[in-house]
Short mmCIF file of C-alpha atoms and ligand atoms in Angstrom, two decimals:
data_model
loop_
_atom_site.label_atom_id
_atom_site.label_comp_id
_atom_site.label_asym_id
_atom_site.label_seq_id
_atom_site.Cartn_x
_atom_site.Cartn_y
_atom_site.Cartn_z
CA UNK A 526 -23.63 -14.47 -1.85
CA UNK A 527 -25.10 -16.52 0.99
CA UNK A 528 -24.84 -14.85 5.01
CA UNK A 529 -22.08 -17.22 5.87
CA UNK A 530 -19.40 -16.36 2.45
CA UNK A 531 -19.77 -12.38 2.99
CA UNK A 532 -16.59 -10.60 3.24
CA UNK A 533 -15.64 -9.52 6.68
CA UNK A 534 -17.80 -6.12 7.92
CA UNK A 535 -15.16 -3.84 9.10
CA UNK A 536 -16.69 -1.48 12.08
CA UNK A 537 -13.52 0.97 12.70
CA UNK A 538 -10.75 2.53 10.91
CA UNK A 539 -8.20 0.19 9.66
CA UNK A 540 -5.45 0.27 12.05
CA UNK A 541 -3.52 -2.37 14.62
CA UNK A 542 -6.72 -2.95 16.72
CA UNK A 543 -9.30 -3.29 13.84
CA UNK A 544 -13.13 -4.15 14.84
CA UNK A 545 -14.27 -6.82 11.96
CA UNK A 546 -18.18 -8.23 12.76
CA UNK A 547 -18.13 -7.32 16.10
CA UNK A 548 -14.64 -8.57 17.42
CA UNK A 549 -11.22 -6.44 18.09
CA UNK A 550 -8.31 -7.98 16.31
CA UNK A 551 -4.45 -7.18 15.99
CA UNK A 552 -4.68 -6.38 12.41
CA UNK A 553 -1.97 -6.79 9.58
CA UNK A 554 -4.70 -6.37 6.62
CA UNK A 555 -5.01 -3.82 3.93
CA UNK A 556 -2.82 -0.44 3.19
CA UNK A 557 -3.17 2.01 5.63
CA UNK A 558 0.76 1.62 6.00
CA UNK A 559 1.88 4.85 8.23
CA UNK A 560 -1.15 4.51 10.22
CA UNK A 561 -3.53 7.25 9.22
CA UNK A 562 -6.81 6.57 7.91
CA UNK A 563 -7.56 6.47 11.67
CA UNK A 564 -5.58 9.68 12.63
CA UNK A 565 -8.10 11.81 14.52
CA UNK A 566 -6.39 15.05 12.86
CA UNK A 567 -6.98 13.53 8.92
CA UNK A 568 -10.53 12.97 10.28
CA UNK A 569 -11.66 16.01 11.60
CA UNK A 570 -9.89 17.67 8.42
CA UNK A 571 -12.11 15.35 6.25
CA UNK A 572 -14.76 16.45 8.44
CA UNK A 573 -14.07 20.32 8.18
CA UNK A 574 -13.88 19.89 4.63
CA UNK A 575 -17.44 18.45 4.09
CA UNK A 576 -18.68 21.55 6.38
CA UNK A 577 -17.22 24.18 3.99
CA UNK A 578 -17.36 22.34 1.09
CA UNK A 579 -19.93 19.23 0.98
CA UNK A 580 -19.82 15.59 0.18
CA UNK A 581 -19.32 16.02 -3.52
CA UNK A 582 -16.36 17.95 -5.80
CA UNK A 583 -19.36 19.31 -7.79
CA UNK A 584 -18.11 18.72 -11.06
CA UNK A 585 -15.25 17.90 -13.17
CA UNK A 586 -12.05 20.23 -12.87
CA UNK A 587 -12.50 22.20 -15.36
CA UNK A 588 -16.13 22.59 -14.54
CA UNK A 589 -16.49 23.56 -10.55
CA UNK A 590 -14.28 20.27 -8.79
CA UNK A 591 -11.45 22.61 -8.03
CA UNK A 592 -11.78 23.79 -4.27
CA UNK A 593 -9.60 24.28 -2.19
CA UNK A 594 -8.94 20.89 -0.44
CA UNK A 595 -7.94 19.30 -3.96
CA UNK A 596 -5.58 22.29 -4.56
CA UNK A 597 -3.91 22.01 -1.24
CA UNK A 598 -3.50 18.19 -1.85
CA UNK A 599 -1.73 19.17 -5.23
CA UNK A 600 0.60 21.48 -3.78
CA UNK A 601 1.50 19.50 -0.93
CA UNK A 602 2.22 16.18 -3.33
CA UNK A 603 4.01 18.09 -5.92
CA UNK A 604 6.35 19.52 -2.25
CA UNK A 605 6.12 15.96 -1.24
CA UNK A 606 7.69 14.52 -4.31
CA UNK A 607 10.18 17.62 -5.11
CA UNK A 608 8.46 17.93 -8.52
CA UNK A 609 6.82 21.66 -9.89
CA UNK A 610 3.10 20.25 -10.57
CA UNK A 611 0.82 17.70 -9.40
CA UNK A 612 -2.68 16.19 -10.66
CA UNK A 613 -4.91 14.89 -7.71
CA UNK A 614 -7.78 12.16 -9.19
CA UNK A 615 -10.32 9.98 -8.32
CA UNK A 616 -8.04 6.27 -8.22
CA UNK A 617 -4.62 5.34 -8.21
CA UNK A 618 -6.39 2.41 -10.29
CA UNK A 619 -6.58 5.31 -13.67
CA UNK A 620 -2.86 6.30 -12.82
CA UNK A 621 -1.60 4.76 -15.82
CA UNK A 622 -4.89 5.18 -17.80
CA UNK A 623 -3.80 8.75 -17.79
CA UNK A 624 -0.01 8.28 -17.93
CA UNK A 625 0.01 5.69 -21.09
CA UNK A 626 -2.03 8.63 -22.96
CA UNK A 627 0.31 10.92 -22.15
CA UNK A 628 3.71 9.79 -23.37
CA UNK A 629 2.02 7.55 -26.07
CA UNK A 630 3.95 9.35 -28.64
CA UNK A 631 7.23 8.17 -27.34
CA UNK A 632 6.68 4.11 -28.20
CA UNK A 633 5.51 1.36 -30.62
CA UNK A 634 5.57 -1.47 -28.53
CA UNK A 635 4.81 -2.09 -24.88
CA UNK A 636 6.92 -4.48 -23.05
CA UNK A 637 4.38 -5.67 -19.84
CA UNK A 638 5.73 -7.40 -16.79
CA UNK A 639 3.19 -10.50 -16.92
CA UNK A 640 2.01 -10.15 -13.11
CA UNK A 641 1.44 -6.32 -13.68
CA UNK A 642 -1.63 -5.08 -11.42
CA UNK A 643 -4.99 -5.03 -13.36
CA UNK A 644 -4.83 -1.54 -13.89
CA UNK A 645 -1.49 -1.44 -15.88
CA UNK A 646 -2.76 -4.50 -17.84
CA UNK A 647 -6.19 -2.62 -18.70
CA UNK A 648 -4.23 0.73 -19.52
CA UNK A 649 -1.94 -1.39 -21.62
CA UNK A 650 -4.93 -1.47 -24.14
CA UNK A 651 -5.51 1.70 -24.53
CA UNK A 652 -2.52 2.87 -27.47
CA UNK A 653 -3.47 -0.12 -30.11
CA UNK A 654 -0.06 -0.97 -29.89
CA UNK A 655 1.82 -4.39 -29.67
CA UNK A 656 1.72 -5.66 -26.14
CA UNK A 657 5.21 -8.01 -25.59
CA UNK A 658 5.11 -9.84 -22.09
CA UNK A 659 8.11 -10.11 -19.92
CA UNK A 660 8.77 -12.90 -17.30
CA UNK A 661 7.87 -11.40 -13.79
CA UNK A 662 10.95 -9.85 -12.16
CA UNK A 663 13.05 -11.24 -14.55
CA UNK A 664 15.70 -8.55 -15.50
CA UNK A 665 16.91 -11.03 -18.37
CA UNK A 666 13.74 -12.15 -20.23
CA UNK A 667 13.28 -8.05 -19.61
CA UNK A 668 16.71 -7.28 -21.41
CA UNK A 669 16.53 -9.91 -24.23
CA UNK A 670 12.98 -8.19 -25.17
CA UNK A 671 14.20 -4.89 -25.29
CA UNK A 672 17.33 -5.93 -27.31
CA UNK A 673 14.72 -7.25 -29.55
CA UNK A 674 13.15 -3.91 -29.74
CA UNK A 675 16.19 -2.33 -30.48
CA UNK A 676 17.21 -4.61 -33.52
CA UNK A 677 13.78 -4.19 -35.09
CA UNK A 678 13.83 -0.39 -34.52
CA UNK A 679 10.92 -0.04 -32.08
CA UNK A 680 10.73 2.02 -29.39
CA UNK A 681 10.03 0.35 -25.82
CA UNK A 682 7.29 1.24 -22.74
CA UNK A 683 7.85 -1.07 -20.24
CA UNK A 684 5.29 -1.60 -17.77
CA UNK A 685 5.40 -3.05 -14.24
CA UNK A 686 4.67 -2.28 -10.71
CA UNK A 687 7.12 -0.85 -8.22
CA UNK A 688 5.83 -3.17 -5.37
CA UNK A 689 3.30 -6.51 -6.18
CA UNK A 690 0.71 -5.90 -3.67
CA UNK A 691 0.11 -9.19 -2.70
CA UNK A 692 3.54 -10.11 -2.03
CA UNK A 693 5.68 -6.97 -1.84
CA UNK A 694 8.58 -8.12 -3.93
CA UNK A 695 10.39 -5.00 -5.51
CA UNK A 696 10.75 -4.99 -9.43
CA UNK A 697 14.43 -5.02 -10.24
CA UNK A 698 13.90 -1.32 -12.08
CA UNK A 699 18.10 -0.17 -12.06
CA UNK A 700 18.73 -3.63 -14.05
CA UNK A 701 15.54 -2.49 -16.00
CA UNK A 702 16.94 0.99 -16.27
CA UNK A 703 20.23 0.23 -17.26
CA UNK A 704 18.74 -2.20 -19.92
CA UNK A 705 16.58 0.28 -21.31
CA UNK A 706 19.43 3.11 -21.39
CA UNK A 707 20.99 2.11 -24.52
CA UNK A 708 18.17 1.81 -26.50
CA UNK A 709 17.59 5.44 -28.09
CA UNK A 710 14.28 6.68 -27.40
CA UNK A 711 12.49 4.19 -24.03
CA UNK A 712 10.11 4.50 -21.56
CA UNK A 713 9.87 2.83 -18.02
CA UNK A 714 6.50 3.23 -16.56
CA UNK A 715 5.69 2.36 -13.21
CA UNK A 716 2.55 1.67 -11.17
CA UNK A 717 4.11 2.58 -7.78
CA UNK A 718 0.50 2.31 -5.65
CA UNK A 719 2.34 0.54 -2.71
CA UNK A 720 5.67 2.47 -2.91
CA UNK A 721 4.48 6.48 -2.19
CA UNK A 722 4.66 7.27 0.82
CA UNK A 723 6.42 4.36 2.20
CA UNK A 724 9.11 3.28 0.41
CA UNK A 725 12.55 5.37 0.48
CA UNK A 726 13.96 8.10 2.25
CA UNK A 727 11.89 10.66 1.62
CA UNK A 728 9.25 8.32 0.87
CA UNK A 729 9.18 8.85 -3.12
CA UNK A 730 8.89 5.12 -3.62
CA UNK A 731 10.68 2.41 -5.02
CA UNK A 732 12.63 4.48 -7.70
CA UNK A 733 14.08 5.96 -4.29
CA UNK A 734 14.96 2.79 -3.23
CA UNK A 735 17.03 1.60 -6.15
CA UNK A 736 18.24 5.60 -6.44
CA UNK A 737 16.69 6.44 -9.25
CA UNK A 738 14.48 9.34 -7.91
CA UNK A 739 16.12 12.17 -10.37
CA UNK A 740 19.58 10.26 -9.44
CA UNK A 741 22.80 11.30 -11.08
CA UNK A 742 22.99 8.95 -13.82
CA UNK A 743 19.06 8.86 -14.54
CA UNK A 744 16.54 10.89 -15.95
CA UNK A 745 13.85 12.90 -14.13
CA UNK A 746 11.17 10.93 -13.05
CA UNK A 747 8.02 12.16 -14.55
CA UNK A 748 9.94 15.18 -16.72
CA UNK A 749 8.94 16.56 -19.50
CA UNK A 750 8.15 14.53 -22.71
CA UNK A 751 10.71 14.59 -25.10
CA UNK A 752 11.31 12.06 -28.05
CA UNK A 753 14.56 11.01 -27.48
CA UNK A 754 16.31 8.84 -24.79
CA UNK A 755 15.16 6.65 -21.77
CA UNK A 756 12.25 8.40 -19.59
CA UNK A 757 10.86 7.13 -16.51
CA UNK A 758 7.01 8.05 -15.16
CA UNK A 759 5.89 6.74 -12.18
CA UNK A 760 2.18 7.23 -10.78
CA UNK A 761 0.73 5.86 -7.23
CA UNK A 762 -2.15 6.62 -5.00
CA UNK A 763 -2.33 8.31 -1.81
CA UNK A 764 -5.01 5.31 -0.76
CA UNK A 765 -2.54 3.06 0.85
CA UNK A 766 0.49 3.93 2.84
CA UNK A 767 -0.94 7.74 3.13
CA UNK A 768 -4.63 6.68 4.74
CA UNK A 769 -5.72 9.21 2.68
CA UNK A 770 -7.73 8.73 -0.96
CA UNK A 771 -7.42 9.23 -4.67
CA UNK A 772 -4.34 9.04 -7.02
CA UNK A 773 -1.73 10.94 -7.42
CA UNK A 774 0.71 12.22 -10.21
CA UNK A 775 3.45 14.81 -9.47
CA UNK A 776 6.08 15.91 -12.28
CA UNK A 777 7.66 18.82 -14.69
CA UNK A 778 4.68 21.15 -15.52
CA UNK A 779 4.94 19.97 -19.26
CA UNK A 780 3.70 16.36 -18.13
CA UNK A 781 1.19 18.07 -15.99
CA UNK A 782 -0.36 19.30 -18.49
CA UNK A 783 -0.17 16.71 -21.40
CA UNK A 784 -2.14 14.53 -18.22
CA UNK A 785 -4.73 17.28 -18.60
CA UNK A 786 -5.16 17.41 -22.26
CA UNK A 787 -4.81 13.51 -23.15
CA UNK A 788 -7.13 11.45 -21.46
CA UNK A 789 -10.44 12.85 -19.87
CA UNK A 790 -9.92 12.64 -16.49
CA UNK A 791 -9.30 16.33 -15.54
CA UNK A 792 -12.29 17.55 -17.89
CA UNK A 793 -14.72 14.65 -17.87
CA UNK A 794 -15.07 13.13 -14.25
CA UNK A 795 -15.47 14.64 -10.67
CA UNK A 796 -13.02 15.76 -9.33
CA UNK A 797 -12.36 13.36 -5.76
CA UNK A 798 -14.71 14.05 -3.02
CA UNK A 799 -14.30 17.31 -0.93
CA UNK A 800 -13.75 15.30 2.39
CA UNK A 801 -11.84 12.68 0.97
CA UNK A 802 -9.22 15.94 -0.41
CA UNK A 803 -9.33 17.61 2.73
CA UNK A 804 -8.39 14.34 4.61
CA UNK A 805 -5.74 13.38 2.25
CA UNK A 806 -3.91 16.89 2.37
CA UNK A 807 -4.10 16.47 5.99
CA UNK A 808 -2.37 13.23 5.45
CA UNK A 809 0.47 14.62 3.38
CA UNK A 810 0.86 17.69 5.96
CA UNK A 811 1.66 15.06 8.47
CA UNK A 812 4.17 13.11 6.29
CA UNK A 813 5.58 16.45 5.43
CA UNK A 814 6.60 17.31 9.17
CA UNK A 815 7.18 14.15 10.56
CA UNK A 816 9.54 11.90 8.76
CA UNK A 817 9.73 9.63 11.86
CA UNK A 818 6.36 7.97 10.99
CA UNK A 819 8.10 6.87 7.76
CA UNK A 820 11.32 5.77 9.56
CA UNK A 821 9.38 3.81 12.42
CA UNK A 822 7.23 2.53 9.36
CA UNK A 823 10.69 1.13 7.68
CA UNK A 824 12.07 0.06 10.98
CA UNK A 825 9.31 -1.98 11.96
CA UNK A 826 9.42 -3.84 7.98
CA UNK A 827 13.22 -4.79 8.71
CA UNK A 828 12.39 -5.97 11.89
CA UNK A 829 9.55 -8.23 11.11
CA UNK A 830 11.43 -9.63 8.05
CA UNK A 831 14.13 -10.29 10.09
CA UNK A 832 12.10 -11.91 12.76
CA UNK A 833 10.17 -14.16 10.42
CA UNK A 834 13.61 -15.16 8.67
CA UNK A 835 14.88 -16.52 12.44
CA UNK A 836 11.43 -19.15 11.73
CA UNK A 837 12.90 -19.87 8.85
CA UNK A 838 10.73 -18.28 6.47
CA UNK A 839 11.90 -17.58 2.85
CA UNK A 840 11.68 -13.66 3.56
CA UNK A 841 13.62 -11.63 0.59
CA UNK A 842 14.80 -8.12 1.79
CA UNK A 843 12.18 -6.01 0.05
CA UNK A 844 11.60 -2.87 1.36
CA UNK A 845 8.03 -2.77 0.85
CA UNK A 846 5.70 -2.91 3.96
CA UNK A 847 3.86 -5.79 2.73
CA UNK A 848 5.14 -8.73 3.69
CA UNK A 849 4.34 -12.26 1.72
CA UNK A 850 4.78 -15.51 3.66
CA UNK A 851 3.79 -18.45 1.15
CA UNK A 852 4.23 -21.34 2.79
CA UNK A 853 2.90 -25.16 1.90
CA UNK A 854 0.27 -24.99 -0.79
CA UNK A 855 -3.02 -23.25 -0.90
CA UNK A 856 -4.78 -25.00 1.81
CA UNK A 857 -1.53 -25.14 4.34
CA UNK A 858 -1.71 -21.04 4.19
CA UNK A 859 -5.68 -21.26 4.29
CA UNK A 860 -5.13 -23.34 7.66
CA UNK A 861 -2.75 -20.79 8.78
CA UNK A 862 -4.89 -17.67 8.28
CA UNK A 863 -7.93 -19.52 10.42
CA UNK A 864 -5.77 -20.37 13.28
CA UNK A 865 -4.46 -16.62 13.60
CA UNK A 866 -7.43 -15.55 13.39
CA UNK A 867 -8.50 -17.99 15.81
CA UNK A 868 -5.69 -16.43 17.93
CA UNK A 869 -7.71 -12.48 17.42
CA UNK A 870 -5.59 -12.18 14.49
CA UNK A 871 -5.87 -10.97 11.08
CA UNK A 872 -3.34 -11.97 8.29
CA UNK A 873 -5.44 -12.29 4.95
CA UNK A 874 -4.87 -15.06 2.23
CA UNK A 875 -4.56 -13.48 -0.27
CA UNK A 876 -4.91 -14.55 -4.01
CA UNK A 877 -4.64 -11.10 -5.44
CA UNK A 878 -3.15 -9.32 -8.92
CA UNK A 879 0.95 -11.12 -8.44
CA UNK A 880 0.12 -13.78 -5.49
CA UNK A 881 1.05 -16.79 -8.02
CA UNK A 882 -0.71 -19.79 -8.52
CA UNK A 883 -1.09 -20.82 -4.83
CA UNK A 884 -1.37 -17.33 -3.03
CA UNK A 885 0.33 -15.76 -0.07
CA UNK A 886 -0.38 -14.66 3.52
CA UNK A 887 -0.05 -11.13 3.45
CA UNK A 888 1.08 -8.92 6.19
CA UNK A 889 0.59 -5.26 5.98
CA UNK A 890 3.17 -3.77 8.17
CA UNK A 891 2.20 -0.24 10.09
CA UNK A 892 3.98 2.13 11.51
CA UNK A 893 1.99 2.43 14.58
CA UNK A 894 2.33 -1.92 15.27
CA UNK A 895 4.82 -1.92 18.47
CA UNK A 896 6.97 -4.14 18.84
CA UNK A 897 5.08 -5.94 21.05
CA UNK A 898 2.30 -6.63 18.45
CA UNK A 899 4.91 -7.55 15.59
CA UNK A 900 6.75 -10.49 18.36
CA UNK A 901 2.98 -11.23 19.29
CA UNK A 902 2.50 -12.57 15.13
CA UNK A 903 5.73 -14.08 15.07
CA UNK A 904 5.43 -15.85 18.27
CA UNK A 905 2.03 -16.85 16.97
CA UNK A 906 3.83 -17.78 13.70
CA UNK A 907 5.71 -19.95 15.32
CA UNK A 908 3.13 -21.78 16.98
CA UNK A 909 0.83 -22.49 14.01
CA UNK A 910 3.88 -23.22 11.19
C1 PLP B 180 -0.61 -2.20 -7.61
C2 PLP B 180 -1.87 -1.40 -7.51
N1 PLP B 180 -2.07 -0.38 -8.35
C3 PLP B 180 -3.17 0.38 -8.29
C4 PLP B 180 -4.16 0.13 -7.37
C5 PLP B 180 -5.37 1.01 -7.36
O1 PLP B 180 -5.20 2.12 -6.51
P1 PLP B 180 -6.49 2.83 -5.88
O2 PLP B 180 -7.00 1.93 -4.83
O3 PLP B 180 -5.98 4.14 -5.36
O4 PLP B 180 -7.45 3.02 -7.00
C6 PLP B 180 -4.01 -0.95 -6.48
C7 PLP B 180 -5.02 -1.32 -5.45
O5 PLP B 180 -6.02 -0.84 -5.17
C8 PLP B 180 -2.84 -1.73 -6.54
O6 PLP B 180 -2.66 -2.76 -5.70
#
């Protein structure tokens, strides 16, 4: 990689002012969604936590990771989701890693959304079992495929994200719900990375959305794992909208522990990082006692979707806080992204896991952009379009 193509050096926390090589700019990049990986309290518990407990988790769980920043963040995530149990690890990226191992006695064929992240496409791999792709977001191609299923007697997991990160459409998971509900024994199983924490009233994610968070007519999410039925698992990360680190999986203590006891991940790798832990459940006491970051999160994503829709922007109502503008071709978005920037701004092209053949701006929403900032892009929007 020569000096001039190296990616952009950030020097401070990601956050609406964001120092990248050596310049301030009003910043719409990344994850850090309710605007803490800068929050001066999730730092200095980071901080504390490397004082009492060091950089490293020490070992594996089961070995001497389990301290008592890692424990808190388990506690607080399994309050934060209304579920008994959680299991705190390293990446949201092995959610499903450990997920897929852990129901794989309820399927013989996975049904996989085709612009599923990386991560659900890798874990997809892991059973040996027939992988069946699905047309992205397409509730019909989804139906006709598990109909399919059905008629040949094999039982359905059907992978997807919650949110596409590079674009933040919403799967369509009650049509995939209600598809998968006559089918006998099913499993929905969602990568929800850009959902926790942001996404639905309380923040659960995009099952919350749609009402499907332990909703009247649904199954518990992440319940126990029994072999009949439809049953819906979700995993995320508390890396994005939380500011925090590491991935997260909250559910019925039966799941808990097949997540243990499947895969390796509680008994062969470090537990995450002391500071990292003690950051992260300083993150989730803050969500915990102030549900206004979340609301002023949500109200600031309607409002700049509504904004950029007055441009006339083809803005769908997702709820997610990433916003994807793809307008022109390739180059026409490239051009777009240098002039903001030009203008101190950063909205990043991105070409990442669900963008589509040509890509998409992609503006991270915060909760702590005013409204100033937000009419500051669009007026800017408006000038470069
Ligand atoms: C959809 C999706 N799933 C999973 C991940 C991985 O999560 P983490 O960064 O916590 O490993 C990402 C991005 O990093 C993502 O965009």
């Amino acid at each position: 990689m020569t000096a001039t193509n190296l990616p952009p050096l950030m020097e401070s926390p990601p956050g609406p002012k964001t120092v990248i090589d050596g310049k301030t700019y009003l910043y719409f990049g990344g994850t850090s969604y309710l605007g803490l990986a800068g929050n001066a309290e999730v730092i200095e518990a980071a901080c504390d936590a490397a004082r009492r407990f060091g950089m490293h988790s020490a070992t594996s769980r089961t070995g001497f990771g389990h301290n008592a920043a890692t424990v808190a963040v388990e506690r607080l995530a399994a309050e934060f989701f209304g579920k008994e149990k959680a299991f705190y690890y390293v990446s949201g990226y092995v959610g499903n890693h450990i997920l897929i191992q852990a129901v794989a006695e309820r399927f013989d064929v996975i049904l996989m959304e085709e612009m599923a992240h990386f991560c659900l496409q890798e874990a997809s791999a892991l059973p040996g079992k027939p992988i069946v792709r699905f047309a992205h977001r397409d509730a019909e191609d989804f139906a006709r495929k598990v109909r399919e299923c059905a008629a040949a007697g094999k039982r359905p997991l059907a992978l997807t994200d919650g949110i596409f990160p590079a674009t933040g459409e919403i799967a369509p998971l009650d049509r995939y719900v209600r598809a998968l509900a006559d089918c006998g024994a099913a499993t929905l199983l969602i990568d929800d990375a850009h959902g926790f924490g942001a996404v639905g009233e309380n923040g659960r994610g995009s099952l919350e959305h749609f009402g499907l968070w332990d909703g009247k007519n649904s199954p518990p999410v992440n319940g126990d794992v029994l072999p009949d039925g439809l049953a819906i698992y979700v995993s995320g990360t508390l890396s994005k909208a939380l500011g925090g680190f590491g991935g997260i999986l909250a559910g019925s203590a039966d799941l808990i522990e097949r997540a243990h006891t499947t895969s390796h991940y509680y008994n062969g790798a470090s537990a995450p990082a002391s500071p990292v832990a003690g950051g992260t459940a300083k993150a989730l006491e803050i969500v915990l006692r102030d549900p206004g970051l979340r609301k002023r999160l949500q109200n600031n994503v309607a409002l700049l979707r509504g904004k950029l829709r007055e441009l006339g922007l083809a803005i769908d109502d997702s709820p997610a806080s990433i916003v994807g503008v793809t307008v022109g071709d390739a180059e026409n978005m490239r051009r777009i992204h240098r002039e903001l920037k030009a203008a101190d701004i950063i909205v990043p092209y991105s070409t990442y896991s669900g963008a589509g053949k040509e890509g998409t701006l992609r503006i991270a929403v915060f909760a702590n952009h005013t409204l100033e900032m937000l009419e500051r892009l669009v007026n800017e929007f408006r000038r470069i379009l």
